[in-house]
Every structure is written in C-alpha cells, then in structure tokens.
C-alpha positions as a printed NumPy array, in Angstrom:
array([[  0.048,   0.048,   0.026],
       [  2.804,   2.33 ,   0.873],
       [  4.612,   1.809,  -2.272],
       [  1.397,   2.483,  -4.298],
       [  0.721,   5.694,  -2.36 ],
       [  4.335,   6.723,  -2.966],
       [  4.106,   6.225,  -6.716],
       [  0.981,   8.292,  -7.043],
       [  1.927,  11.023,  -4.578],
       [  1.631,  14.428,  -6.165],
       [  0.353,  12.834,  -9.522],
       [ -2.723,  14.848,  -9.821],
       [ -5.09 ,  13.775, -12.43 ],
       [ -2.364,  12.749, -14.934],
       [ -0.409,   9.53 , -15.571],
       [  3.323,   9.938, -15.996],
       [  4.954,   6.6  , -16.541],
       [  8.451,   8.083, -16.592],
       [  7.788,   9.673, -13.225],
       [  6.276,   6.352, -11.85 ],
       [  9.488,   4.474, -12.894],
       [ 11.734,   7.106, -11.375],
       [  9.781,   6.879,  -8.13 ],
       [  9.954,   3.026,  -8.19 ],
       [ 13.693,   3.171,  -8.462],
       [ 13.805,   5.678,  -5.64 ],
       [ 11.494,   3.345,  -3.564],
       [ 13.846,   0.398,  -4.4  ],
       [ 16.989,   2.23 ,  -3.488],
       [ 15.689,   3.702,  -0.212],
       [ 13.824,   0.596,   1.265],
       [ 16.092,  -2.14 ,   2.395],
       [ 13.576,  -4.8  ,   2.714],
       [ 11.864,  -4.593,  -0.53 ],
       [ 10.414,  -8.027,  -1.615],
       [  9.432,  -9.389,  -5.11 ],
       [  7.821, -12.464,  -5.991],
       [  7.092, -14.362,  -9.223],
       [  4.153, -16.814,  -9.46 ],
       [  4.388, -20.063, -11.541],
       [  1.218, -19.053, -13.347],
       [ -0.077, -15.668, -14.437],
       [ -2.58 , -14.407, -11.867],
       [ -3.136, -10.955, -13.346],
       [ -3.82 ,  -9.812, -16.88 ],
       [ -3.874,  -6.476, -18.763],
       [ -5.473,  -5.088, -21.694],
       [ -3.745,  -4.876, -24.934],
       [ -6.373,  -2.857, -26.669],
       [ -5.386,   0.509, -25.093],
       [ -2.635,   2.352, -23.201],
       [ -2.177,   5.618, -21.422],
       [  0.917,   6.616, -23.575],
       [  2.18 ,   6.685, -27.125],
       [  4.916,   4.381, -26.946],
       [  5.405,   3.457, -30.492],
       [  6.395,   6.548, -32.316],
       [  7.046,   4.664, -35.619],
       [  3.409,   3.746, -35.869],
       [  1.066,   6.627, -36.963],
       [ -1.511,   6.134, -33.96 ],
       [ -2.275,   8.504, -31.507],
       [ -3.407,   6.803, -28.226],
       [ -4.652,   9.999, -26.529],
       [ -7.126,  10.592, -29.444],
       [ -7.94 ,   6.851, -29.434],
       [ -8.737,   6.894, -25.598],
       [-10.882,   9.994, -26.119],
       [-13.013,   8.151, -28.698],
       [-13.343,   4.988, -26.505],
       [-14.336,   7.309, -23.604],
       [-16.824,   9.186, -25.664],
       [-18.363,   5.794, -27.017],
       [-18.661,   4.502, -23.622],
       [-20.243,   7.72 , -22.259],
       [-22.836,   7.626, -25.13 ],
       [-23.74 ,   4.05 , -24.497],
       [-21.974,   2.872, -27.741],
       [-19.364,   0.779, -25.776],
       [-20.102,  -1.789, -23.346],
       [-17.186,  -2.053, -20.93 ],
       [-17.951,  -5.764, -20.451],
       [-17.728,  -6.353, -24.178],
       [-16.097,  -9.826, -24.814],
       [-15.453, -10.189, -21.109],
       [-13.335, -11.891, -19.724],
       [-11.173, -11.185, -22.744],
       [-10.19 ,  -7.813, -24.124],
       [-12.718,  -5.676, -25.774],
       [-13.303,  -7.166, -29.249],
       [-11.457,  -6.006, -32.204],
       [-14.699,  -5.483, -34.133],
       [-16.037,  -3.146, -31.424],
       [-12.743,  -1.017, -31.416],
       [-12.635,  -1.035, -35.257],
       [-16.321,   0.258, -35.405],
       [-15.476,   3.126, -33.032],
       [-12.28 ,   4.124, -34.75 ],
       [-14.041,   3.909, -38.195],
       [-16.85 ,   6.102, -36.997],
       [-14.439,   8.717, -35.595],
       [-12.995,   9.107, -39.046],
       [ -9.882,  10.584, -37.429],
       [ -6.565,  10.368, -39.316],
       [ -4.611,  10.144, -35.982],
       [ -6.161,   6.859, -34.961],
       [ -7.161,   4.659, -37.923],
       [ -8.054,   1.11 , -37.282],
       [ -5.437,  -0.472, -39.257],
       [ -2.8  ,   1.496, -37.337],
       [ -4.373,   0.525, -34.193],
       [ -4.075,  -3.088, -35.123],
       [ -0.214,  -2.592, -35.823],
       [  0.078,  -0.773, -32.581],
       [ -1.812,  -3.468, -30.612],
       [  0.269,  -6.266, -32.115],
       [  3.474,  -4.416, -31.25 ],
       [  2.356,  -3.901, -27.715],
       [  1.477,  -7.674, -27.424],
       [  4.959,  -8.591, -28.658],
       [  6.61 ,  -6.751, -25.634],
       [  4.725,  -9.133, -23.389],
       [  5.335, -12.233, -25.538],
       [  8.995, -11.557, -25.291],
       [  8.62 , -11.731, -21.4  ],
       [  6.981, -15.19 , -21.776],
       [  3.437, -13.87 , -21.037],
       [  0.253, -15.425, -22.579],
       [ -1.345, -12.653, -24.716],
       [ -3.532, -14.672, -26.901],
       [ -6.424, -14.584, -24.551],
       [ -7.027, -11.007, -25.569],
       [ -9.381,  -9.888, -28.278],
       [-10.867, -13.2  , -28.765],
       [ -7.634, -15.013, -28.989],
       [ -6.504, -13.358, -32.316],
       [ -2.872, -13.241, -30.963]])
C-alpha cells in the first residue's frame, strides 16, 4: 500500500509513466527490505487494446485521441465495458468506434499494428497474450 501511495503522490489527474518508474527506482533504493515474487502461473492480466501513453512513435497512431473516442463511445452508451469479457474488448468493437471517428490520428489499421507490437513486448517476457481480443494473437 505504501509503495502504491508513494508512486501516485503528487500525480494529480495525470499518468506520467516516466515519473512512476523514477519513483519506483527511488523506492527500491531507499527501502532495504523490498520483496519481489514471481508466481508459477499468471494471476493478473492486462488489456492490450489500449494504453495511457504513445510508446511506438514509428506507428502513426495517437493513443490520446484513441482513448478519447473510447471514452466518448462509452459515455454515449456505444461501448459496453464488459464487451467480450473476460477477454479484451473485441477488435470488431474497437474498429467500429475508430472507423466512426474518421480521425486520421487513429485509423483502425494503425491501431492493429500498434496492438500487435504492444502484445509482442509481453510475448518476449513469456506472457500469454492470446487470451485477449478473442484469441487473435
């Protein structure tokens, strides 16, 4: 709990992953009894359909605009947050929302490139990412 509170201290309403990583390193350096564990099986999963940051600058895809359209679709009742649960929100749903936006910054084909690259990072760490988006891998 204290670690989480430390990471988010003075964060305000924004997510700054670089600041969180810096604080995580500070926490590790200053806490002598920091413990880590690894389970034999994955006990937590993440979404591969969205992120808070633009991490792949070589793909013409703006995650900020993308998240705006997802939020707007949810707010208007056009996106069911439980769509395809327990898997990630279906690709068809996301493609529909992006195509409706008609925004050059977040074309559905670029989102697919972005999402596959995002998954690859986790694959390289040995994670099972094929459960998301209906197992499209």
